[in-house]
């Protein structure tokens, strides 16, 4: 007999030929025995539960009924041909309908016999019915059917069905598969871990998830497999973290020097919050340790991350290194550049801006300054990771991102010096803890959980079209007080043209309401040349315009403390974290600020919840949690590149406790045995060696 394993190509499975193998590959991404094994049911039908006919209704997904087939008759011609039966129990009757296999059914179904039927109830012509029900003669065997009460349901596409790979078909393959490799399945976790967490053995869990005996066994199997999923992600992340610490010596920043002190004592226009001080201290400690810093700084909008980044970069400059700050968009890079220049007051350190729109000539100058070391700090976009950009001695990198940079891109920056630079990642909005642990599990995490003193919480209100005049009046009041206003329109890729029209119509209304020369309006949208955008931005920043009309390009980072009103048009079309980001553009000065969410009248349940959440709270961490619950991790930016999406069973929204438990267990393992050298950890070491062939254990020691 041939020997099978999880890496055997799927075409070798009994019942799968070349054509079915192709369909499995194209429709479900199943290439091997192992892939099929991990193709789990998405739900189970409880076959212990029976319904009476008078309990059925059209909203049920499926139901099982015991009754008698009392009549059977073929109706219609040609394409309209169908077989119709009457089915009856002690509470009523219903219709059963078949459009296919009519000849065969007529031969096998017995009028007068008792059946168990199973299918989706529906209502047709006011008559309860079921189309293509599964029919099983009701006999004593079914009466005693205790085991195999939970029937797995696998997702099926039309194409799969064509190859008889509907749920039943897949179930048959799973049975054949388990039969052929059950002996080869091995435990993945060290025994002491499985024991400590009372986990079902892996081979048994894999059988049970496809063929559960009962609810309890199924629950244990799912728990076990979730544990595995999370465990091996954490194992890799924490191994990387360990590897970074031990393999990569970091530049040691021995001194806190003149520039840092000069900035802190003479230029800093405010005193740092306790949280900012704490995070700067953490960074100082990391950079003095001789190991490479890899840290994520999380902080709510407006918590003052920029100044923390700047002070870290000055630390690098004081120690003879260069530093750079990379932002996800051109406008944000510009903003950072401007605010850093302003904070430094033209002294202390030299700063330049490098983006895609910097001219060749200027670029050459910047390149030269970078290479001869006269440039201390470089701010920019992706342009920074281009190959032509070479530093004399890059020691510190800040990535200000909206989780847009993947692990790969981070790695590219490391290679900009022999010893990799310290790496600080800042998120634009808070990320839920579970996501942070999974997306950034290889980093240390600092949290700026305090806003600068004197900030008044932003007041948020939600208005419908009927409130538009009120909103205009409100804007006028604020502008009269000397404040400035943002109005933001959504921009959705599929209909950029429509959105632009929308924005222009809005502008016309505004110009009538806010006529020159009393009011000046800046306009910024995605289709404008960068130069024009910049010009318009600058007018607003300098206070020459009172109203900034924009699409979401202003989303991240824009900092105009005098702006006190954020109006968001069609707010129902924005996601929660976007709304929160936008709102964060106001409330940056000492004045009371406002956010007005304008929406249409007809709102879906989720849009309503989003707007309600915005009105209820200003807390970015709370908003991030709601966002995760609404959208799931898959839709939250950046997760695509992270492998988080490979989670088949574990759910970062609901499995927080399990994730924490798993992560702690992995930390415990590495603390006790960093090289996974002990006999009891052999499975883990083998796993890492197998999945990351480049890993070199010697380097860790
Ligand atoms: P974010 O964390 O959203 O990037 P910024 O770094 O842009 O926040 O800071 C928001 C605003 O708060 C800026 O105008 C900044 O100058 C100001 N700021 C930062 N820290 C403090 C502080 N400790 N006290 C007062 N204002 C501060
Ligand atoms: Mg910022």
XYZ file of C-alpha atoms and ligand atoms in Angstrom:
729
model
C 0.000 0.000 0.000
C 1.240 3.430 -0.839
C 2.055 5.589 2.114
C 0.309 8.897 2.422
C 1.057 11.975 4.452
C -0.177 15.535 4.809
C 2.029 16.659 1.914
C 0.775 14.043 -0.540
C -0.771 15.778 -3.588
C -4.547 15.665 -3.435
C -4.952 13.749 -6.712
C -3.672 10.625 -4.979
C -6.659 10.522 -2.671
C -9.193 7.800 -3.369
C -12.114 9.397 -5.168
C -10.117 12.351 -6.488
C -8.938 12.192 -10.064
C -7.107 14.861 -12.057
C -10.248 16.852 -12.880
C -11.592 16.910 -9.341
C -8.116 17.769 -8.119
C -8.125 20.786 -10.420
C -11.445 21.968 -9.056
C -10.312 21.499 -5.473
C -7.241 23.568 -6.234
C -8.967 26.370 -8.057
C -12.055 26.641 -5.872
C -10.702 25.890 -2.427
C -6.926 26.164 -2.697
C -6.603 22.535 -1.696
C -3.395 21.049 -3.111
C -2.443 18.403 -0.593
C -3.929 15.950 1.862
C -3.032 18.396 4.613
C -4.912 21.225 2.912
C -8.061 19.124 2.732
C -7.676 18.111 6.344
C -7.626 21.798 7.284
C -10.697 22.513 5.222
C -13.024 22.548 8.190
C -16.815 22.459 8.190
C -18.251 25.936 8.597
C -21.181 24.641 10.612
C -22.874 21.474 11.806
C -26.410 20.274 11.519
C -27.802 18.908 14.686
C -29.477 15.708 13.565
C -30.814 14.967 17.000
C -33.303 17.792 16.714
C -36.699 17.229 15.049
C -39.389 19.764 14.221
C -43.131 19.499 13.759
C -44.576 20.856 10.546
C -46.423 23.621 12.372
C -43.109 24.811 13.847
C -41.502 25.390 10.453
C -41.050 28.818 8.951
C -39.229 30.284 5.991
C -36.482 31.925 8.093
C -35.043 28.578 9.177
C -31.795 27.579 7.524
C -32.743 23.932 7.628
C -34.919 21.594 9.606
C -35.526 17.915 10.091
C -39.069 16.545 10.218
C -40.555 13.077 10.739
C -43.763 12.368 8.829
C -45.467 10.359 6.151
C -45.377 10.773 2.369
C -49.087 10.705 1.547
C -49.126 11.647 -2.130
C -46.750 11.868 -5.082
C -47.406 13.231 -8.527
C -45.536 14.474 -11.573
C -46.593 17.881 -12.850
C -45.732 20.193 -15.717
C -44.139 19.732 -19.108
C -40.535 19.750 -20.272
C -38.658 22.459 -18.402
C -41.517 22.984 -15.983
C -41.549 19.308 -15.152
C -41.442 18.568 -11.432
C -42.268 15.936 -8.904
C -44.548 17.114 -6.083
C -45.265 15.236 -2.898
C -47.483 15.821 0.127
C -45.897 15.251 3.485
C -47.843 15.067 6.695
C -47.394 14.755 10.449
C -49.804 15.137 13.342
C -49.636 18.928 13.148
C -50.137 19.621 9.436
C -49.051 19.035 5.860
C -46.498 20.508 3.519
C -45.357 20.209 -0.064
C -42.145 18.577 -1.233
C -40.795 19.511 -4.652
C -38.108 18.048 -6.898
C -36.986 19.320 -10.272
C -34.260 16.761 -10.875
C -33.807 12.997 -10.798
C -37.566 12.684 -11.153
C -37.550 9.256 -12.754
C -35.357 7.766 -10.106
C -37.272 9.349 -7.237
C -40.576 8.081 -8.600
C -39.178 4.587 -8.505
C -37.715 4.724 -5.011
C -40.046 6.883 -2.938
C -42.915 4.977 -1.377
C -46.216 6.711 -0.872
C -47.541 5.821 2.554
C -44.130 5.255 4.125
C -42.665 7.226 7.029
C -39.632 9.387 6.262
C -37.228 11.682 7.956
C -36.861 14.657 5.670
C -34.241 17.353 5.898
C -33.980 20.644 4.045
C -34.718 24.323 4.003
C -38.347 25.226 4.690
C -39.869 27.756 2.324
C -43.208 29.290 1.507
C -44.556 29.157 -2.031
C -48.078 30.300 -2.952
C -48.901 30.551 0.734
C -48.024 26.918 1.072
C -45.241 25.568 3.262
C -42.779 23.624 1.135
C -39.330 22.127 0.892
C -37.363 21.851 -2.339
C -35.052 18.889 -2.874
C -35.248 17.593 0.700
C -33.021 14.763 1.746
C -35.262 11.708 2.259
C -34.459 8.846 4.558
C -36.835 6.040 5.420
C -37.695 6.303 9.092
C -36.774 3.062 10.753
C -35.506 1.767 14.056
C -31.915 2.506 13.143
C -32.656 6.199 12.907
C -34.570 6.128 16.142
C -31.412 5.032 17.887
C -29.123 7.313 15.986
C -27.137 8.754 18.852
C -23.664 9.022 17.491
C -23.006 10.961 14.309
C -25.672 13.337 15.434
C -23.735 16.366 14.226
C -23.422 16.422 10.497
C -20.653 18.637 9.138
C -21.471 21.204 6.479
C -18.744 22.344 4.095
C -19.040 25.365 1.902
C -19.733 24.562 -1.727
C -19.651 26.571 -4.934
C -21.589 25.883 -8.120
C -18.442 24.591 -9.726
C -17.764 22.217 -6.868
C -21.306 20.940 -7.070
C -20.824 20.150 -10.738
C -18.090 17.746 -9.729
C -20.246 16.275 -6.969
C -18.148 18.075 -4.421
C -20.999 19.532 -2.456
C -20.966 19.242 1.305
C -21.703 15.522 1.148
C -19.030 14.967 -1.467
C -16.402 16.720 0.624
C -17.507 14.762 3.636
C -16.853 11.524 1.764
C -13.390 12.743 0.789
C -12.664 13.626 4.403
C -13.617 10.108 5.428
C -11.337 8.604 2.788
C -8.576 10.991 3.749
C -8.704 10.228 7.442
C -8.761 6.545 6.739
C -5.595 6.802 4.654
C -3.524 9.012 6.927
C -4.899 8.565 10.399
C -1.826 6.568 11.365
C 0.567 9.286 10.173
C -0.954 12.213 12.049
C 1.303 13.420 14.782
C 1.000 15.558 17.827
C 2.342 19.060 17.196
C 2.766 20.389 20.717
C 5.119 19.247 23.428
C 3.349 16.799 25.698
C 3.755 18.975 28.758
C 1.959 21.855 27.000
C -0.939 19.672 25.898
C -1.218 18.351 29.399
C -0.987 21.714 31.106
C -3.794 23.189 29.008
C -5.888 20.019 28.964
C -5.784 19.806 25.185
C -7.176 16.969 23.140
C -4.418 15.181 21.163
C -4.057 16.702 17.703
C -4.907 13.573 15.660
C -8.092 13.128 17.621
C -9.029 16.782 17.233
C -8.602 16.543 13.468
C -10.907 13.576 13.303
C -13.414 15.115 15.650
C -13.732 18.398 13.821
C -14.829 16.514 10.713
C -16.769 13.750 12.442
C -17.752 14.906 15.917
C -19.465 12.436 18.169
C -21.225 15.108 20.149
C -21.176 18.807 20.977
C -18.712 18.347 23.776
C -16.160 16.542 21.662
C -16.577 19.133 18.936
C -16.005 22.009 21.338
C -12.830 20.387 22.623
C -11.581 19.753 19.108
C -12.186 23.347 18.045
C -10.490 24.648 21.161
C -7.500 22.441 20.493
C -7.169 23.529 16.864
C -7.558 27.201 17.729
C -4.834 26.795 20.296
C -2.573 25.364 17.595
C -3.251 28.179 15.164
C -2.443 30.875 17.656
C 0.420 28.957 19.218
C 2.478 28.587 16.065
C 1.994 32.216 15.033
C 3.223 33.299 18.434
C 6.063 30.808 18.302
C 7.353 32.399 15.108
C 6.813 35.969 16.254
C 8.471 35.480 19.596
C 11.303 33.518 18.043
C 11.907 36.459 15.708
C 11.880 38.787 18.631
C 14.399 36.668 20.466
C 16.490 36.345 17.355
C 16.523 40.094 16.827
C 17.622 40.759 20.359
C 20.400 38.250 20.314
C 21.495 38.241 16.730
C 21.373 41.899 15.969
C 23.572 43.929 18.125
C 22.177 47.433 18.172
C 23.978 50.719 18.019
C 24.604 51.706 21.584
C 23.562 55.247 22.333
C 25.776 55.981 25.318
C 25.028 59.614 25.870
C 22.072 61.893 26.145
C 23.788 64.821 24.519
C 23.639 68.488 23.750
C 21.013 68.437 21.078
C 18.577 66.420 23.088
C 19.086 68.714 26.066
C 18.977 71.892 24.039
C 15.712 70.790 22.498
C 14.202 69.684 25.755
C 15.238 72.746 27.725
C 15.020 75.521 25.176
C 12.764 74.546 22.277
C 10.030 72.268 23.519
C 6.989 74.578 23.591
C 5.121 72.549 26.215
C 5.920 70.097 28.944
C 5.691 66.433 28.083
C 2.839 64.363 29.409
C 3.664 61.598 31.841
C 3.011 59.025 29.148
C 5.316 60.759 26.653
C 8.085 60.895 29.268
C 7.632 57.233 30.054
C 7.869 56.202 26.411
C 10.953 58.380 25.784
C 12.533 56.692 28.788
C 11.700 53.246 27.432
C 13.324 54.182 24.157
C 16.392 55.549 25.898
C 16.729 52.352 27.855
C 16.426 50.202 24.732
C 18.955 52.217 22.770
C 21.466 52.154 25.603
C 21.242 48.399 25.968
C 23.428 47.378 23.054
C 20.579 45.436 21.437
C 18.475 46.565 18.535
C 15.325 48.419 19.460
C 12.149 47.134 17.853
C 9.285 48.973 19.394
C 5.738 49.853 18.535
C 4.388 53.101 19.933
C 0.635 53.125 20.145
C -1.171 56.269 21.022
C -4.486 57.801 20.350
C -4.884 60.559 17.814
C -3.395 63.749 19.210
C -1.505 62.038 22.020
C 1.718 63.589 20.743
C 3.645 60.835 19.051
C 5.616 63.158 16.768
C 7.571 64.796 19.528
C 8.447 61.403 20.980
C 9.753 60.389 17.571
C 11.744 63.581 17.255
C 13.389 63.220 20.648
C 14.375 59.654 19.803
C 15.933 60.842 16.582
C 17.866 63.555 18.403
C 19.212 60.895 20.707
C 20.594 59.154 17.640
C 22.088 62.368 16.261
C 23.732 63.102 19.607
C 25.474 59.761 19.349
C 26.832 60.414 15.886
C 24.100 58.709 13.860
C 21.577 59.772 11.272
C 17.858 59.191 11.642
C 14.899 59.009 9.323
C 11.142 59.173 9.602
C 8.984 57.435 7.029
C 5.325 58.317 6.512
C 2.672 56.609 4.387
C 1.609 59.625 2.326
C 3.214 62.657 0.799
C 1.080 65.122 2.716
C 1.805 63.441 5.998
C 5.525 63.435 5.255
C 5.308 67.158 4.489
C 3.469 67.801 7.723
C 6.034 65.921 9.737
C 8.796 67.778 7.996
C 7.197 71.144 8.696
C 6.415 70.436 12.309
C 9.836 68.977 13.006
C 11.514 71.971 11.410
C 9.355 74.254 13.489
C 10.034 72.352 16.704
C 13.767 72.465 16.066
C 13.657 76.157 15.283
C 16.161 75.875 12.460
C 18.929 74.848 14.815
C 19.911 71.742 16.717
C 19.854 69.350 13.742
C 19.605 69.496 9.955
C 16.423 68.140 8.371
C 15.392 67.405 4.789
C 12.309 66.099 3.057
C 12.474 63.348 0.442
C 9.366 62.310 -1.461
C 8.519 61.220 -4.969
C 7.951 64.795 -6.049
C 11.327 66.173 -5.019
C 13.178 67.327 -8.140
C 16.166 65.421 -9.429
C 18.455 68.284 -8.629
C 17.322 68.575 -5.015
C 17.400 64.849 -4.678
C 21.047 64.773 -5.695
C 21.871 67.299 -3.005
C 20.036 65.255 -0.398
C 21.760 62.045 -1.502
C 25.127 63.730 -1.200
C 24.369 65.129 2.250
C 23.190 61.734 3.402
C 26.333 60.060 2.212
C 28.785 62.558 3.631
C 26.880 62.709 6.899
C 26.023 66.414 6.912
C 22.316 65.589 7.000
C 21.060 64.493 10.402
C 17.391 63.756 9.889
C 15.566 62.713 6.738
C 11.783 62.781 6.559
C 9.946 61.157 3.670
C 7.676 58.635 2.090
C 8.404 55.239 0.546
C 11.049 57.100 -1.445
C 13.287 56.495 1.572
C 13.565 52.783 0.979
C 14.619 53.140 -2.616
C 17.953 51.636 -3.414
C 19.625 54.906 -4.383
C 19.213 56.249 -0.875
C 22.365 55.569 1.096
C 23.130 56.868 4.548
C 26.536 57.432 6.004
C 25.458 56.001 9.305
C 21.777 55.363 9.805
C 21.076 54.641 13.454
C 17.395 55.217 14.017
C 14.293 54.732 11.905
C 10.777 55.868 12.729
C 7.900 54.460 10.720
C 4.725 56.445 11.122
C 2.155 54.231 9.623
C -1.396 53.267 9.479
C -0.313 49.670 9.627
C 0.686 49.990 6.015
C 4.189 48.679 6.176
C 4.617 44.958 6.361
C 7.351 43.042 8.047
C 9.175 42.843 4.704
C 9.374 46.576 4.291
C 10.612 47.008 7.797
C 13.323 44.516 6.989
C 14.378 46.540 3.958
C 15.175 49.491 6.143
C 17.283 47.372 8.407
C 19.630 46.697 5.573
C 20.507 50.356 5.220
C 23.435 49.953 7.619
C 25.816 47.128 8.596
C 24.353 47.056 12.023
C 20.633 47.479 11.553
C 19.200 50.745 12.863
C 16.844 50.932 15.769
C 13.294 50.685 14.567
C 10.348 52.547 16.045
C 6.898 51.948 14.581
C 4.132 54.410 15.382
C 0.512 53.638 14.661
C -1.810 56.387 13.571
C -4.777 54.978 15.449
C -4.903 52.499 18.273
C -5.133 48.828 17.399
C -6.990 46.351 19.572
C -4.702 44.439 21.871
C -5.252 41.078 20.219
C -4.413 42.463 16.809
C -1.328 44.213 18.125
C -0.171 40.976 19.709
C -0.575 39.182 16.423
C 0.443 41.832 13.895
C 3.251 43.254 15.959
C 3.945 40.330 18.232
C 7.645 40.557 17.396
C 7.886 44.099 18.739
C 7.915 45.602 22.189
C 4.911 47.782 22.729
C 4.693 51.212 24.346
C 1.424 52.981 24.846
C 0.894 56.743 25.105
C -2.314 56.575 27.054
C -2.668 60.205 28.066
C -3.582 63.321 26.138
C -1.774 66.632 26.704
C -3.251 68.598 29.573
C -5.881 71.215 28.882
C -7.416 69.405 25.928
C -11.167 69.592 26.039
C -12.846 66.432 24.818
C -14.238 66.956 21.324
C -18.026 67.210 21.228
C -19.495 65.052 18.512
C -22.967 65.244 17.088
C -24.792 63.501 14.322
C -27.072 65.527 12.010
C -29.311 64.615 9.107
C -29.869 66.747 6.026
C -32.541 68.681 7.925
C -29.795 69.951 10.226
C -27.677 71.455 7.444
C -28.622 75.082 8.083
C -27.917 74.620 11.747
C -24.516 73.273 10.798
C -23.793 76.285 8.564
C -24.807 78.658 11.342
C -22.533 76.866 13.713
C -19.616 77.105 11.287
C -20.158 80.844 10.988
C -20.094 81.281 14.756
C -16.810 79.449 15.035
C -15.210 81.280 12.116
C -16.314 84.582 13.657
C -14.430 83.538 16.791
C -11.340 83.182 14.596
C -11.425 79.406 14.296
C -11.086 77.266 11.180
C -13.237 74.470 9.800
C -12.665 71.236 7.880
C -15.311 69.737 5.632
C -14.507 66.242 4.464
C -16.142 64.289 1.674
C -15.801 60.574 1.154
C -13.833 59.331 -1.780
C -14.512 55.839 -2.912
C -12.369 54.408 -5.632
C -15.064 52.806 -7.774
C -16.789 56.096 -8.393
C -14.173 58.780 -8.106
C -15.956 60.788 -10.726
C -19.237 60.749 -8.838
C -17.496 61.700 -5.650
C -15.829 64.621 -7.297
C -19.176 65.812 -8.621
C -20.525 65.463 -5.148
C -17.700 67.530 -3.767
C -18.219 70.210 -6.400
C -21.945 70.421 -5.718
C -21.140 70.791 -2.046
C -18.696 73.540 -2.886
C -21.290 75.519 -4.810
C -23.593 75.456 -1.820
C -20.742 76.525 0.414
C -19.718 79.424 -1.791
C -23.231 80.759 -1.679
C -23.395 80.359 2.060
C -19.873 81.653 2.687
C -19.243 84.313 0.027
C -16.011 86.105 -0.677
C -14.459 88.343 0.550
C -15.553 87.378 4.057
C -14.618 83.747 3.723
C -11.839 81.913 1.929
C -11.932 78.266 1.055
C -9.091 75.811 0.460
C -9.753 72.715 -1.594
C -7.720 69.533 -1.540
C -8.559 66.314 -3.304
C -6.795 63.267 -4.605
C -6.848 64.239 -8.269
C -4.875 67.441 -7.776
C -1.193 67.811 -8.565
C 0.863 67.624 -5.386
C 2.082 71.173 -5.878
C -1.464 72.546 -5.828
C -2.420 70.428 -2.851
C 0.530 71.734 -0.981
C -0.309 75.321 -1.872
C -3.878 74.924 -0.640
C -2.761 73.172 2.537
C -0.316 75.929 3.287
C -2.982 78.597 2.890
C -5.085 76.833 5.474
C -2.175 76.184 7.823
C -1.219 79.856 7.686
C -4.783 80.864 8.417
C -5.373 82.554 5.059
C -8.390 80.355 4.469
C -11.028 79.561 7.047
C -12.552 76.511 5.460
C -10.754 73.463 4.168
C -12.816 71.299 1.872
C -11.159 67.971 1.298
C -11.470 64.349 0.475
C -9.821 61.966 2.871
C -6.296 62.951 1.874
C -6.171 64.986 5.063
C -6.980 61.901 7.055
C -3.708 61.269 8.745
C -1.451 63.580 10.597
C -2.533 67.030 9.488
C -1.944 69.393 12.360
C -3.647 72.791 12.492
C -4.339 73.529 16.162
C -6.556 76.527 15.315
C -9.087 74.318 13.522
C -12.016 73.635 15.819
C -14.729 72.105 13.638
C -14.634 68.909 11.617
C -17.658 68.375 9.414
C -17.822 64.931 7.817
C -20.237 64.622 4.898
C -21.796 61.204 4.200
C -20.278 60.059 7.437
C -22.063 56.737 7.049
C -19.686 55.899 4.226
C -16.586 56.027 6.410
C -15.153 53.287 8.544
C -14.794 53.814 12.262
C -11.063 54.227 12.428
C -11.206 56.699 9.562
C -13.879 58.724 11.336
C -11.802 58.718 14.469
C -8.709 59.789 12.542
C -10.616 62.613 10.912
C -12.079 63.794 14.167
C -8.562 63.828 15.565
C -7.705 66.704 13.215
C -9.517 69.049 15.603
C -9.246 69.367 19.353
C -5.529 70.032 19.063
C -5.556 73.425 20.683
C -6.977 74.686 23.960
C -10.368 75.619 22.468
C -13.497 73.494 22.613
C -13.746 71.586 19.342
C -16.599 69.900 17.528
C -17.136 67.087 15.115
C -20.339 67.092 13.080
C -21.293 63.874 11.349
C -23.662 64.540 8.457
C -25.550 61.566 7.082
C -28.442 60.556 4.883
C -31.657 59.495 6.537
C -31.633 55.799 5.734
C -28.925 54.104 7.712
C -28.030 50.448 7.900
C -27.567 48.805 11.261
C -23.793 48.941 11.107
C -23.600 52.547 9.917
C -25.861 53.500 12.761
C -23.675 51.692 15.261
C -20.573 53.400 13.866
C -22.066 56.862 14.178
C -23.465 56.120 17.627
C -20.068 54.906 18.756
C -18.469 58.119 17.515
C -20.998 60.245 19.365
C -20.629 58.210 22.535
C -16.860 58.073 22.958
C -13.569 59.794 22.118
C -11.492 56.853 23.269
C -9.583 55.443 20.315
C -8.934 52.114 21.993
C -12.615 51.593 22.639
C -13.399 52.564 19.055
C -10.791 50.141 17.762
C -12.453 47.310 19.657
C -15.855 48.126 18.183
C -14.255 48.348 14.765
C -12.696 44.925 15.121
C -16.026 43.466 16.161
C -17.795 45.036 13.207
C -15.314 44.257 10.512
C -13.242 41.374 11.728
C -9.460 41.434 11.492
C -9.437 40.683 7.775
C -10.618 44.112 6.807
C -8.404 46.049 9.088
C -5.532 47.418 7.099
C -2.259 45.594 6.998
C -3.565 42.258 8.153
C -3.415 40.898 4.629
C 0.342 40.803 4.652
C 0.640 39.470 8.137
C -0.717 35.978 7.945
C -3.408 36.792 10.469
C -5.886 35.956 7.798
C -4.718 32.372 7.780
C -6.625 31.893 10.970
C -9.342 29.412 10.132
C -10.901 28.912 13.515
C -9.448 31.382 15.969
C -11.138 34.744 16.050
C -9.213 37.714 17.349
C -12.433 39.353 18.448
C -13.723 36.601 20.662
C -10.617 34.621 21.518
C -8.730 37.274 23.446
C -8.387 35.171 26.557
C -7.109 32.195 24.650
C -4.625 34.355 22.746
C -3.217 35.773 25.961
C -2.934 32.295 27.427
C -1.163 31.000 24.328
C 1.232 33.916 24.135
C 2.154 33.532 27.797
C 2.758 29.863 27.306
C 5.113 30.539 24.384
C 6.933 33.214 26.382
C 7.308 30.671 29.176
C 8.785 28.117 26.795
C 11.356 30.525 25.355
C 12.283 31.810 28.788
C 13.040 28.310 30.013
C 14.637 27.067 26.798
C 15.543 29.827 24.296
C 17.095 27.429 21.797
C 14.320 24.877 22.146
C 17.155 22.454 22.705
C 15.574 20.224 25.311
C 14.105 16.885 24.292
C 10.615 17.887 25.324
C 10.657 20.842 22.895
C 11.892 18.872 19.929
C 8.588 19.202 18.035
C 8.778 22.986 18.222
C 12.345 23.120 17.060
C 11.500 20.819 14.184
C 8.526 22.944 13.260
C 10.599 26.116 13.024
C 13.351 24.395 11.113
C 10.808 23.014 8.674
C 8.805 26.181 8.091
C 11.680 28.654 8.150
C 14.488 26.863 6.389
C 16.812 29.864 6.704
C 16.814 29.763 10.458
C 20.227 29.355 11.941
C 20.132 28.317 15.535
C 23.790 29.020 16.149
C 23.152 32.696 15.635
C 20.776 32.813 18.532
C 23.205 31.435 21.028
P -0.333 62.295 17.067
O -0.054 61.414 18.236
O -1.747 62.218 16.627
O 0.648 62.130 15.963
P 0.880 64.878 17.258
O 2.240 64.402 17.529
O 0.569 65.366 15.894
O -0.174 63.764 17.656
O 0.506 65.970 18.346
C -0.741 66.601 18.354
C -0.623 68.030 18.791
O -0.358 68.108 20.188
C 0.496 68.780 18.125
O 0.048 70.093 17.862
C 1.590 68.792 19.169
O 2.448 69.885 19.016
C 0.792 68.875 20.432
N 1.434 68.274 21.608
C 2.150 67.140 21.641
N 2.553 66.863 22.910
C 2.063 67.853 23.694
C 2.137 68.127 25.108
N 2.795 67.333 25.940
N 1.497 69.228 25.560
C 0.819 70.024 24.701
N 0.719 69.821 23.379
C 1.332 68.748 22.862
Mg 0.812 61.820 14.029
